[in-house]
Coordinates of C-alpha atoms and ligand atoms in Angstrom, one line a residue:
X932 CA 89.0 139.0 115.9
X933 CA 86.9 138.2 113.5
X934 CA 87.5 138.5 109.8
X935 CA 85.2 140.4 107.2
X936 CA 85.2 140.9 103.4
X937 CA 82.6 141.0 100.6
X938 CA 83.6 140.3 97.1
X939 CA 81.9 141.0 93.8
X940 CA 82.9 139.7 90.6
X941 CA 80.8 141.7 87.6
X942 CA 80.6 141.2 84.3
X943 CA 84.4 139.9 83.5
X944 CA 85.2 139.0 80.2
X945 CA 89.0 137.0 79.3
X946 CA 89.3 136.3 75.7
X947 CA 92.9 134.4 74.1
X948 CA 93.2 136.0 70.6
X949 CA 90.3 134.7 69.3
X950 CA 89.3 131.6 72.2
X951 CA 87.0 133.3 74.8
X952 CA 87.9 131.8 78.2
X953 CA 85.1 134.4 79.9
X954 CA 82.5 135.8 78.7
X955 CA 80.2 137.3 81.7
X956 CA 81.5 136.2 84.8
X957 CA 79.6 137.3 87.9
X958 CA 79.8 136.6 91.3
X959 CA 79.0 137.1 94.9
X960 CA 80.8 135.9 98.4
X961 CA 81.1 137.3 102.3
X962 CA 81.9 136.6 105.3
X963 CA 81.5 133.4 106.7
X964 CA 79.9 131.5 103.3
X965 CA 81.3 128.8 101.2
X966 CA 80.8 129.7 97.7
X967 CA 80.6 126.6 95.2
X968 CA 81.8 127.7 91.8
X969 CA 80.2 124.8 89.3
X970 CA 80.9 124.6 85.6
X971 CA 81.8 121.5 83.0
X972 CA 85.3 121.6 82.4
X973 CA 86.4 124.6 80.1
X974 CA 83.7 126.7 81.4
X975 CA 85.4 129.7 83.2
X976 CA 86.2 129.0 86.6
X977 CA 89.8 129.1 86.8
X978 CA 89.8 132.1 84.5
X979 CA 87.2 133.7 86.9
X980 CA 89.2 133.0 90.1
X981 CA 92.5 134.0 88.3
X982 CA 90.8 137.1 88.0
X983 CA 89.9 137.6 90.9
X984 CA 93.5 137.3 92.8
X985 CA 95.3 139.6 89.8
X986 CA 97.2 137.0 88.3
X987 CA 95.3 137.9 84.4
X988 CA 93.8 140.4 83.7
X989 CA 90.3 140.9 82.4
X990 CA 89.4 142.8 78.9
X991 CA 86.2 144.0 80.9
X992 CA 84.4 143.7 83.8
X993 CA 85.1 144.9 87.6
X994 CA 86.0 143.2 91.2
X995 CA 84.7 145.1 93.7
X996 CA 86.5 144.4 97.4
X997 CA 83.9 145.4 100.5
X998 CA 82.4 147.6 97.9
X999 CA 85.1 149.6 96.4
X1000 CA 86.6 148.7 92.6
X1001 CA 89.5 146.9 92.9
X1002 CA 92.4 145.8 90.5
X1003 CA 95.2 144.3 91.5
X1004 CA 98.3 143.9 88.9
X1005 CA 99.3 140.4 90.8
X1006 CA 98.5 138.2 93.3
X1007 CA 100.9 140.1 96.0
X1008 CA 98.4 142.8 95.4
X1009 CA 95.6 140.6 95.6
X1010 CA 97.1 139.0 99.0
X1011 CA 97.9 142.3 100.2
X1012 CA 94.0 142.9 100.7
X1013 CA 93.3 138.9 102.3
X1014 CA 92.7 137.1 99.2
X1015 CA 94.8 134.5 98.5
X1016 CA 94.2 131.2 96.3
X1017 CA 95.0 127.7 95.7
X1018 CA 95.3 127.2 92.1
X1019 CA 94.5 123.8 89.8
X1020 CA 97.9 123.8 88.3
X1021 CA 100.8 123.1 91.3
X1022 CA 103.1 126.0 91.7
X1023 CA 105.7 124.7 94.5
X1024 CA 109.2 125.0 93.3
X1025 CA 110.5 121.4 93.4
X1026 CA 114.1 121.8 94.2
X1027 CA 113.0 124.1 97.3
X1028 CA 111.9 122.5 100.8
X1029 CA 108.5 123.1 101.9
X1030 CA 109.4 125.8 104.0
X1031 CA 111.3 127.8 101.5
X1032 CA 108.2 127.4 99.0
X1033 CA 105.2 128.2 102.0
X1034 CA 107.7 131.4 102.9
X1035 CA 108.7 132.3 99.4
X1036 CA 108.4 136.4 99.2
X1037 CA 106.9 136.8 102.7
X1038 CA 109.9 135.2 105.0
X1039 CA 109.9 135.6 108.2
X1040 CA 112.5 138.7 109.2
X1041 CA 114.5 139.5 112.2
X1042 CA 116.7 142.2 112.3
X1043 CA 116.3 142.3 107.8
X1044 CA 117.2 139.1 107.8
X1045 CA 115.6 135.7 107.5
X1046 CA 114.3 134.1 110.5
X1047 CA 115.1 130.8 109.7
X1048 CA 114.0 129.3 113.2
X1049 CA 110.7 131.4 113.2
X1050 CA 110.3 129.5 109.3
X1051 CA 110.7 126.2 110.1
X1052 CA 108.4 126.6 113.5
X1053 CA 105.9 128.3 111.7
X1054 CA 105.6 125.5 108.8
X1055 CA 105.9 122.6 111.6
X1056 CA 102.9 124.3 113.0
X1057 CA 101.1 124.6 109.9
X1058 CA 101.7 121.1 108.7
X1059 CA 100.8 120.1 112.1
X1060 CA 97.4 121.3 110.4
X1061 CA 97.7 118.0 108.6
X1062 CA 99.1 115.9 111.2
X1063 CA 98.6 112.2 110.6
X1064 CA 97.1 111.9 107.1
X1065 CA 100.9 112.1 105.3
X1066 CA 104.0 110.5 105.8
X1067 CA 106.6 111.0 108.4
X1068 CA 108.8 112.5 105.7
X1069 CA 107.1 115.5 105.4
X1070 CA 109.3 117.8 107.3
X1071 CA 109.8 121.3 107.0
X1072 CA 113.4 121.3 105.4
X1073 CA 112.0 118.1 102.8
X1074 CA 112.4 119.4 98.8
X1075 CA 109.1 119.3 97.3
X1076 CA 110.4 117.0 94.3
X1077 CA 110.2 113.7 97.4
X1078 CA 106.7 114.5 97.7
X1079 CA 103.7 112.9 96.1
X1080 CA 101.0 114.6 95.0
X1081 CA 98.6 114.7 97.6
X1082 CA 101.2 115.7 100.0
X1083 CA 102.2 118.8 97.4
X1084 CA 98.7 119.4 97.1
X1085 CA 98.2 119.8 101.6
X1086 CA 102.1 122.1 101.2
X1087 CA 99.5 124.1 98.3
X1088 CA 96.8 124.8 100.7
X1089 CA 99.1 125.3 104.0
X1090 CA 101.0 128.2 101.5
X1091 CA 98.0 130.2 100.7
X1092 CA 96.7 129.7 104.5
X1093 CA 100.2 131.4 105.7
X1094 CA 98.9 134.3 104.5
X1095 CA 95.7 134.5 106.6
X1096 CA 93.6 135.7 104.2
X1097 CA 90.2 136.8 104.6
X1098 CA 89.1 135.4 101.1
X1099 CA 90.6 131.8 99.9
X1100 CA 89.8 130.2 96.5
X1101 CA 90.7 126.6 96.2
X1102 CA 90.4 125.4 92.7
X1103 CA 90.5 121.5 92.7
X1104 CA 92.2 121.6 95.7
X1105 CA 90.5 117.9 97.0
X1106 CA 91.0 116.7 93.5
X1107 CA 94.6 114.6 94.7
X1108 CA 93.5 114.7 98.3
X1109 CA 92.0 111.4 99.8
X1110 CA 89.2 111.3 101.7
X1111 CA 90.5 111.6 105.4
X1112 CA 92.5 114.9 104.2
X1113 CA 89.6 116.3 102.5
X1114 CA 87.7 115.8 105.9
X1115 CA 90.7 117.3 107.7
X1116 CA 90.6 120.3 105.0
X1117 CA 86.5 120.4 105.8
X1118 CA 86.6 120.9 109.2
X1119 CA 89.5 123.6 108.8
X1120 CA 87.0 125.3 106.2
X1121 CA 84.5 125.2 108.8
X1122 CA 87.0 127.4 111.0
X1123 CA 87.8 129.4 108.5
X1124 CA 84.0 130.4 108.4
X1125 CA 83.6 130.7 112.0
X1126 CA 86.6 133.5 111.6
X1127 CA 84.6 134.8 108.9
X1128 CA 87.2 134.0 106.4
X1129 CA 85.2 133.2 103.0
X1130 CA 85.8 130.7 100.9
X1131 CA 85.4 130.6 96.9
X1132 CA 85.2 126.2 96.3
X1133 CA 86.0 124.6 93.2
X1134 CA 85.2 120.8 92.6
X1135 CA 83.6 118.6 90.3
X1136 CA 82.1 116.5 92.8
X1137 CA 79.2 117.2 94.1
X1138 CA 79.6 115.2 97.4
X1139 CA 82.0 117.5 98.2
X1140 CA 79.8 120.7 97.3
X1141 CA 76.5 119.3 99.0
X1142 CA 79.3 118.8 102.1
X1143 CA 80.5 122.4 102.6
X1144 CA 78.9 124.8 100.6
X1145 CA 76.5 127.7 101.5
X1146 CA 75.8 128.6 98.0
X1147 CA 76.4 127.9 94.1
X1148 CA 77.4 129.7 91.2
X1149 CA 77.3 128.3 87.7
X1150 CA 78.7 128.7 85.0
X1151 CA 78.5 127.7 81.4
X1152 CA 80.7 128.2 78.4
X1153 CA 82.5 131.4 80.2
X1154 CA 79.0 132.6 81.9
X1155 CA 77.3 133.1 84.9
X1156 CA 73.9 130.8 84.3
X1157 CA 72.7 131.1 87.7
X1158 CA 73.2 131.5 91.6
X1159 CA 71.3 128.7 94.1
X1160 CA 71.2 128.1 97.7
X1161 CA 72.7 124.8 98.4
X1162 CA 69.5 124.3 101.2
X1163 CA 67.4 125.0 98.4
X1164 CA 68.5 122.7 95.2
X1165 CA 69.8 119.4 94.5
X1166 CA 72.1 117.8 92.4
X1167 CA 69.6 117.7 89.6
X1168 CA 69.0 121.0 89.1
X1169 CA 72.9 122.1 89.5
X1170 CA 73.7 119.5 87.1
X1171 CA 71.7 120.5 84.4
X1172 CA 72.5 124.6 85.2
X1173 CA 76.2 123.4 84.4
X1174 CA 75.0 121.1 81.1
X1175 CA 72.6 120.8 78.7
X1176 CA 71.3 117.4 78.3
X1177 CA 72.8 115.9 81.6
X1178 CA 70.8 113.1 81.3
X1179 CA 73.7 110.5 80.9
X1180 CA 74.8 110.9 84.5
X1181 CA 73.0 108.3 86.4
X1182 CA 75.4 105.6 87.1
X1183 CA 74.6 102.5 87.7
X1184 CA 76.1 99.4 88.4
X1185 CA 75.5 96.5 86.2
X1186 CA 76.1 92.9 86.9
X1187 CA 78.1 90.7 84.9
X1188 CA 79.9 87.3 85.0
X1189 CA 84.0 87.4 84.4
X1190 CA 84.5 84.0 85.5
X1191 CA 84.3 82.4 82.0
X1192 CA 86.5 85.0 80.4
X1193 CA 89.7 83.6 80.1
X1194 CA 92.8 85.2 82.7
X1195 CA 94.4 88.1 81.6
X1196 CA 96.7 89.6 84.4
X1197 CA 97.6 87.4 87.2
X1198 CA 99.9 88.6 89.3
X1199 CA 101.8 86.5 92.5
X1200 CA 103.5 87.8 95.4
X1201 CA 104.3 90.9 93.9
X1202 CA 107.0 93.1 96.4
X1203 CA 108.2 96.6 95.8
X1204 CA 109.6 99.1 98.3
X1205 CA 105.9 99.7 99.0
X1206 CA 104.2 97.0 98.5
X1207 CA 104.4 93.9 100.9
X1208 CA 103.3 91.1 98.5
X1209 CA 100.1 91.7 96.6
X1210 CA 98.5 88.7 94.3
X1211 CA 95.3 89.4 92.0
X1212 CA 94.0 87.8 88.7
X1213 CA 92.1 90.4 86.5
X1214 CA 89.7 88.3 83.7
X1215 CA 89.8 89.8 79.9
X1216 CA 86.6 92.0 80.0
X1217 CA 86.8 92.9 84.0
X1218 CA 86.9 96.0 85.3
X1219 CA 88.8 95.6 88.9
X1220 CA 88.8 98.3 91.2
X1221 CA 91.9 99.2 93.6
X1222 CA 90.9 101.3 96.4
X1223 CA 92.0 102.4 99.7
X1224 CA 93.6 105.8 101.1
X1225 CA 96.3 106.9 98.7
X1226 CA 100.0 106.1 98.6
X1227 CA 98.7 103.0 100.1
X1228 CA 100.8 101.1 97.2
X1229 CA 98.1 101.6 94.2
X1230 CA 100.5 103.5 92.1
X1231 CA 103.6 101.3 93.1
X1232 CA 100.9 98.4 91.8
X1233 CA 100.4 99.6 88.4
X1234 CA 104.4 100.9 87.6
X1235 CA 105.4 97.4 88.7
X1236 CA 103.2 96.1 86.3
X1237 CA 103.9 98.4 83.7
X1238 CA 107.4 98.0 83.7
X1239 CA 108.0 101.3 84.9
X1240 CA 109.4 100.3 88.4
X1241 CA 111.7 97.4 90.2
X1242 CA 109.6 94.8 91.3
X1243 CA 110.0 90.9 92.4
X1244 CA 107.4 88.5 92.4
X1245 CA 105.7 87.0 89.1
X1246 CA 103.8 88.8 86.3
X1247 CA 102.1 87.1 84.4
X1248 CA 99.6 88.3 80.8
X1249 CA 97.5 85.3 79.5
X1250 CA 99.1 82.4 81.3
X1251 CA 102.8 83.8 79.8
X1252 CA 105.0 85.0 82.6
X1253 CA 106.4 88.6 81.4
X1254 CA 107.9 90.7 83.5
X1255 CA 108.4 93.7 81.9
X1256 CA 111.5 95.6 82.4
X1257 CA 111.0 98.7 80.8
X1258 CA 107.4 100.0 80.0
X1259 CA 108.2 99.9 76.2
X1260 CA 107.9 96.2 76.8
X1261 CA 104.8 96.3 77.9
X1262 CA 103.6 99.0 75.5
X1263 CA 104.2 96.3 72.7
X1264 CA 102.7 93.9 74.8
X1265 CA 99.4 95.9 75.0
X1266 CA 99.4 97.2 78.1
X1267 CA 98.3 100.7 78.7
X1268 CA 98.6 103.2 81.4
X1269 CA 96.4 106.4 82.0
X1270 CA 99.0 108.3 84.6
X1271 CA 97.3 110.2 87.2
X1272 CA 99.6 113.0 87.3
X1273 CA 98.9 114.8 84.2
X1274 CA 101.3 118.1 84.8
X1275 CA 104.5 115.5 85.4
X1276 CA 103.9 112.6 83.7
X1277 CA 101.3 112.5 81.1
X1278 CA 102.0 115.6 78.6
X1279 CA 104.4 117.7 77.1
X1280 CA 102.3 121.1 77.5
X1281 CA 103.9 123.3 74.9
X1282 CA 103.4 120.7 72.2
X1283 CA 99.9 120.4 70.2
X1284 CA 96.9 118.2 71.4
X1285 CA 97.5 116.3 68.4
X1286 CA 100.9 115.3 68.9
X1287 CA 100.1 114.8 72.6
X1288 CA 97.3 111.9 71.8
X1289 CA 99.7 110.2 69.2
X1290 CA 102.5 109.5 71.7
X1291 CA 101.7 106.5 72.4
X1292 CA 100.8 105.1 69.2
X1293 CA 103.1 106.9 66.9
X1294 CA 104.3 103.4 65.6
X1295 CA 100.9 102.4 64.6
X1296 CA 100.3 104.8 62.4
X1297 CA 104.0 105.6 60.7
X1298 CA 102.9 106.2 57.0
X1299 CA 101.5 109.3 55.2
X1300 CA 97.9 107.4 55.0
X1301 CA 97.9 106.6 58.3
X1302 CA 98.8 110.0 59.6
X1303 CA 95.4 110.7 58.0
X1304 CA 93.4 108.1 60.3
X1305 CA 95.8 108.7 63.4
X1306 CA 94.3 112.5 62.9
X1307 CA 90.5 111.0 62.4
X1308 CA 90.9 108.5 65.2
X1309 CA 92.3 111.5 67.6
X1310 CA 89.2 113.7 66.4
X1311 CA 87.2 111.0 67.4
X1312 CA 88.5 110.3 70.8
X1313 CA 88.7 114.0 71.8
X1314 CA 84.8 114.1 70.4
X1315 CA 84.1 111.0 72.7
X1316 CA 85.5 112.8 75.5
X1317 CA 83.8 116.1 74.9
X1318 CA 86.9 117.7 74.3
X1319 CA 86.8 121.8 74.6
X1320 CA 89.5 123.0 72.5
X1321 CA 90.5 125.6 69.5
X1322 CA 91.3 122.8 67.1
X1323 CA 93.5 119.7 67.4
X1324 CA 97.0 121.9 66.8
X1325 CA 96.5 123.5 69.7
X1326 CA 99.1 123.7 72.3
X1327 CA 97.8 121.6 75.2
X1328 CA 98.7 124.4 77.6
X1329 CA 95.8 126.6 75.8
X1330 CA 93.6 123.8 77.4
X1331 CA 91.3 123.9 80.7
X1332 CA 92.6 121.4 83.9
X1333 CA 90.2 118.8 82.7
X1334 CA 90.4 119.2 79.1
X1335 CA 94.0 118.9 79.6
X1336 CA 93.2 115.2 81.2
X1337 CA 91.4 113.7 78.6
X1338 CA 94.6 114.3 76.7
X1339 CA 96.0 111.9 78.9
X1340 CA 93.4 109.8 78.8
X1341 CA 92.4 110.2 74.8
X1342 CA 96.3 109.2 74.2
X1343 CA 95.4 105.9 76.1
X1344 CA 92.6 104.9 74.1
X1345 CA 93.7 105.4 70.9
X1346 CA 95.9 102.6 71.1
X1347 CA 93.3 99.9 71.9
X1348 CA 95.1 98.2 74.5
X1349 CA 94.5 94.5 75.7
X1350 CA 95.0 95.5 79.8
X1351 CA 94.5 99.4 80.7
X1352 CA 95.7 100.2 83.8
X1353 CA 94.0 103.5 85.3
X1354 CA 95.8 105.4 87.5
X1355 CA 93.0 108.1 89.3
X1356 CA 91.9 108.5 86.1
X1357 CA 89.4 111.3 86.7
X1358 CA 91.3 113.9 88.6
X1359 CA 89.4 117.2 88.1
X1360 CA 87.1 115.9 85.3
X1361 CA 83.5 117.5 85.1
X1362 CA 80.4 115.0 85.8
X1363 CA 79.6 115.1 82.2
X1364 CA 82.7 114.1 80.6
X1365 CA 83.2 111.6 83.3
X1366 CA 80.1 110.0 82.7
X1367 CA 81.4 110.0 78.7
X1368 CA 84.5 108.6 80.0
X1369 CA 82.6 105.8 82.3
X1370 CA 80.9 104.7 79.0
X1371 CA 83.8 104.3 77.2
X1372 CA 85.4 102.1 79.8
X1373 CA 82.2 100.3 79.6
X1374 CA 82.2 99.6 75.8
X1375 CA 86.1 98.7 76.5
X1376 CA 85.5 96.4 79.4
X1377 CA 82.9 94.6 77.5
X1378 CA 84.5 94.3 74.0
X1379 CA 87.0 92.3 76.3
X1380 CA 89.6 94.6 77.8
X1381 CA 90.9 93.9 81.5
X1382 CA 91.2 97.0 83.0
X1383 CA 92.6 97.9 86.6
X1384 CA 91.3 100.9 87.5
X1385 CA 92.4 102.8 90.5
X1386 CA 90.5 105.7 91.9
X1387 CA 90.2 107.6 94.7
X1388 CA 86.9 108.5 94.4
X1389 CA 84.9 106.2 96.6
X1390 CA 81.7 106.7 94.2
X1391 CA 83.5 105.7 90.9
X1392 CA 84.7 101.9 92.5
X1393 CA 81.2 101.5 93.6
X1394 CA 79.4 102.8 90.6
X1395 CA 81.6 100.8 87.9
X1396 CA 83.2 97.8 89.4
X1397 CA 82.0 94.4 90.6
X1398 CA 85.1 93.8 92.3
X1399 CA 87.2 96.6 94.2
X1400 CA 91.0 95.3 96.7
X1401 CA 91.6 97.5 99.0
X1402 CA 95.0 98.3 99.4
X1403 CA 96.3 99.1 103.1
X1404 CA 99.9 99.5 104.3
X1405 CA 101.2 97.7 100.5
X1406 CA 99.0 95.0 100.9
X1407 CA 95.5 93.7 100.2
X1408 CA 93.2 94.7 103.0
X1409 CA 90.1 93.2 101.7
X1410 CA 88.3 91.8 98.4
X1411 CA 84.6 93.6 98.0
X1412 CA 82.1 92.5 95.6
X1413 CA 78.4 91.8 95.8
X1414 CA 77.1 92.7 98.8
X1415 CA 80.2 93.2 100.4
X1416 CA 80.8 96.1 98.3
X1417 CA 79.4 98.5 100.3
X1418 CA 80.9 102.4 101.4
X1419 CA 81.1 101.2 104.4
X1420 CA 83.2 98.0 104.0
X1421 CA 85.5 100.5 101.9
X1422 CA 86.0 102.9 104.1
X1423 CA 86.8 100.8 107.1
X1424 CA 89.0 98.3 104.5
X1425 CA 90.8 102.0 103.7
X1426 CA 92.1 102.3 107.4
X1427 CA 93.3 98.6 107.4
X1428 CA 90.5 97.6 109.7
X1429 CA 89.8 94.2 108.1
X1430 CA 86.4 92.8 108.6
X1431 CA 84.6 89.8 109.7
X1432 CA 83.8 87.5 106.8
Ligands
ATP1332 N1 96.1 130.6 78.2 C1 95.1 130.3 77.4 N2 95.1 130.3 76.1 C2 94.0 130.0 75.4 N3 92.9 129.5 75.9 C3 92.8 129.4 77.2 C4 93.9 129.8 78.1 N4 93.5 129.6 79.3 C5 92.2 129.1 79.3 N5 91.8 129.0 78.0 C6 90.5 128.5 77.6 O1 89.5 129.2 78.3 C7 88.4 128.3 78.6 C8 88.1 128.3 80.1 O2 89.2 127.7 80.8 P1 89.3 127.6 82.4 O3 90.6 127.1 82.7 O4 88.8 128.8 83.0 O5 88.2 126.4 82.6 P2 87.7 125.7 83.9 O6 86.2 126.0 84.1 O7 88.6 126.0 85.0 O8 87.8 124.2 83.5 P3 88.4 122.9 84.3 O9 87.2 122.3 85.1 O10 88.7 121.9 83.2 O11 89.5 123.3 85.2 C9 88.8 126.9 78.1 O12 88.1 126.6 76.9 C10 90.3 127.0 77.9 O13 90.7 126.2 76.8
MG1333 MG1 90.0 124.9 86.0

């Protein structure tokens, strides 16, 4: 049968004590469309879609379900009438398995009891959804906490799908996904159309939206600046809707010679349980690019380096062999890394921005004075980033998905390291601040840094780095640059198809 729903948003207003999070939210989805909802980062979107599925509620403003005023106390209710959501921050109970979190207040009954059996069948069929693009280990009865992120992220989506809703909102739901299980979660949305489901999409890139989406909404600083056909616009004109002066966003990549530059990183025959014996150099003022599908051994690549997991084989910074032991080491040593996985590893939400970005430097600046400059230098940073927040004392947790990120990132920077190592730095970043963020690894790269940089955004390798290594399987698939470094050499390098010299 197929499904039908319309669903207005009008008007809706969210304000935090004094922070406005929404301040005229408006929008419009049915049956079988794929809504884009576009905005920088801070700008409303999560707010809006929370909104929507009853999990805060507005000051003003009304939802109006197939034409009648709705308001639903909490998601449940919101579920209850086909709209379920899949939100930016994770919300799977680690110590659960998959099963138990999917099922969690709808189980399965049979006689008033859970239907265990029924539970597990209905999540193998579900995850079956996925099949092939995660790892064996993702079973049913597996806790959450043994799963990485993109494979949390797929459990995410399967959840609000074992609802059958008639109205899904994915907010960043691609962002940890890599690009063979967004295409998998593409051609489900196309189903989902076709059953007339529809579909409220939340990304910052635009590949994605130009990809799926039947329509666009913007918004900017908490309002609704405009509704456009995808047919009928272009990147341009959504772009500068979401920003004013988007200008900065053409990327482009420049040549440049790193042979001269003296050796920073070399690393030999390098062997975790992942990877299978990976060797690199990275020159003092290189940006290198690690690519390939993910859990392919890039993040095994960078803790090894940094100390932060058991590793054999020989590390080596500026012809000096140091293999670190703990990342403290390699803190002192100058090394730097931008974790990917901001909610786990990166912050400590409840505390301030402030004390967030000085983390990692707190040594550098122990006395009275330099408390003073650490709190310039931070301001500085989070301006450089575009930073949307109250002020510098506020709690990180106050902050947007993105905003929260450059926290991460900001804390990285400030201590001037010799080698950053970027792990998917960008996660969920709007196009503006990224492009702020791509000029400071620019002016870092060429005041000398060596910076190893992976992403799994295809667009970011090609648009900053000369030289990208594929990793396949815990091992080098392939070495790009110059012409060589094309989408279509990364791709294939991705699946471990290595090609012809
Ligand atoms: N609980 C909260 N307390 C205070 N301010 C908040 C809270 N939640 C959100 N905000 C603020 O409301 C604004 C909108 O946030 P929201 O999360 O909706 O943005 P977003 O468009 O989803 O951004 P992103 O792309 O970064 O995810 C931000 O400036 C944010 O700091
Ligand atoms: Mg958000």
């Amino acid at each position: 049968m197929v499904k039908n729903i319309t669903l207005v948003a009008e008007q809706a207003v969210k304000t935090y004590g004094g922070v406005t999070a929404l301040s005229d939210g408006n929008l419009a989805v049915k049956s079988g469309e794929v809504l884009a909802l576009l905005g920088a980062n801070g700008s409303g979107k999560s707010t809006l879609s929370k909104i929507i599925t009853g999990l805060i509620s507005p000051n003003k403003g009304r939802v109006l379900v197939d034409g009648r005023p709705v308001s639903f106390n909490t998601p449940s209710e919101a579920r209850k009438a086909g709209i379920s959501a899949v939100y930016q921050e994770l919300s799977l109970i680690p110590d659960l398995s998959v099963s138990e979190n999917i099922w969690l207040g709808h189980e399965p009954l049979r006689f008033g009891m859970v239907n265990r059996g029924e539970m597990h069948k209905r999540t193998q069929a579900l995850l079956d959804l996925f099949k092939g693009l995660y790892r064996p280990h993702l079973q049913p009865d597996a806790p959450i906490s043994s799963l990485t992120p993109d494979e949390r992220q797929i459990v995410e989506i399967l959840k609000a799908m074992s609802f059958d809703p008639r109205l899904i909102i994915l907010d960043e739901a691609t962002a940890s996904l890599d690009s063979q299980q967004v295409n998998r979660l593409f051609e489900l949305v196309a189903d989902w159309k076709a059953q007339g489901m529809a579909i409220i999409f939340v990304s910052h890139r635009m590949e994605e939206i130009f990809r799926i989406a039947d329509k666009a909404t913007v918004l900017r600083n908490g309002r609704t600046v405009g509704d456009r056909v995808i047919a009928a616009t272009n990147r341009r004109e959504l772009v500068d809707l979401m920003i004013e002066g988007a200008g900065l966003l053409e990327q482009q990549r420049q040549a440049f010679e790193v042979s001269d530059k003296p050796v920073r990183l070399t690393i030999d025959d390098l062997k975790t349980n992942v990877l299978r014996g990976v060797s690199l150099t990275v020159h003092d003022g290189e940006l290198l690019g690690l690519g390939g599908l993910h859990g392919q051994g890039q993040s095994d690549l960078l803790m090894a380096i940094f100390g932060a997991i058991k590793s054999s084989g020989r590390i080596s910074l500026s012809g000096e062999e140091l293999h670190f032991s703990h990342p403290k080491n390699a803190m002192n040593a100058g090394v730097a890394l931008v974790p990917g996985d901001r909610g786990s590893e990166g912050l400590l939400l409840i505390r301030s921005i402030f004390e967030n970005m000085l983390l990692a430097s707190w040594s550098s600046y122990g006395t009275p004075i330099g408390m003073r400059k650490a709190r310039s230098d931070s301001q500085n940073v989070a301006q450089e980033l575009k930073m949307v927040m109250a002020s510098l004392d506020a709690p990180v947790s106050s902050l947007s998905g993105g905003n929260a990120q450059k926290v991460v990132i900001g804390k990285w920077l400030l201590r001037a390291p010799k080698l950053l190592l970027l792990n998917d730095p960008t996660k969920g970043i709007d196009v503006g601040a990224k492009a702020e963020f791509y000029n400071l690894l620019k002016q870092l790269r060429d005041s000398g840094t060596a910076i190893l940089f992976y992403s799994s955004d295809d667009d970011e390798l090609l648009g900053l780095c000369n030289r990208v290594l594929v990793l396949h399987d815990g091992q080098v698939s392939a070495a790009l640059s110059g012409d060589d470094l094309s989408r279509d050499k990364l791709v294939s390098a991705s699946m471990g198809t290595v090609h012809s010299e």
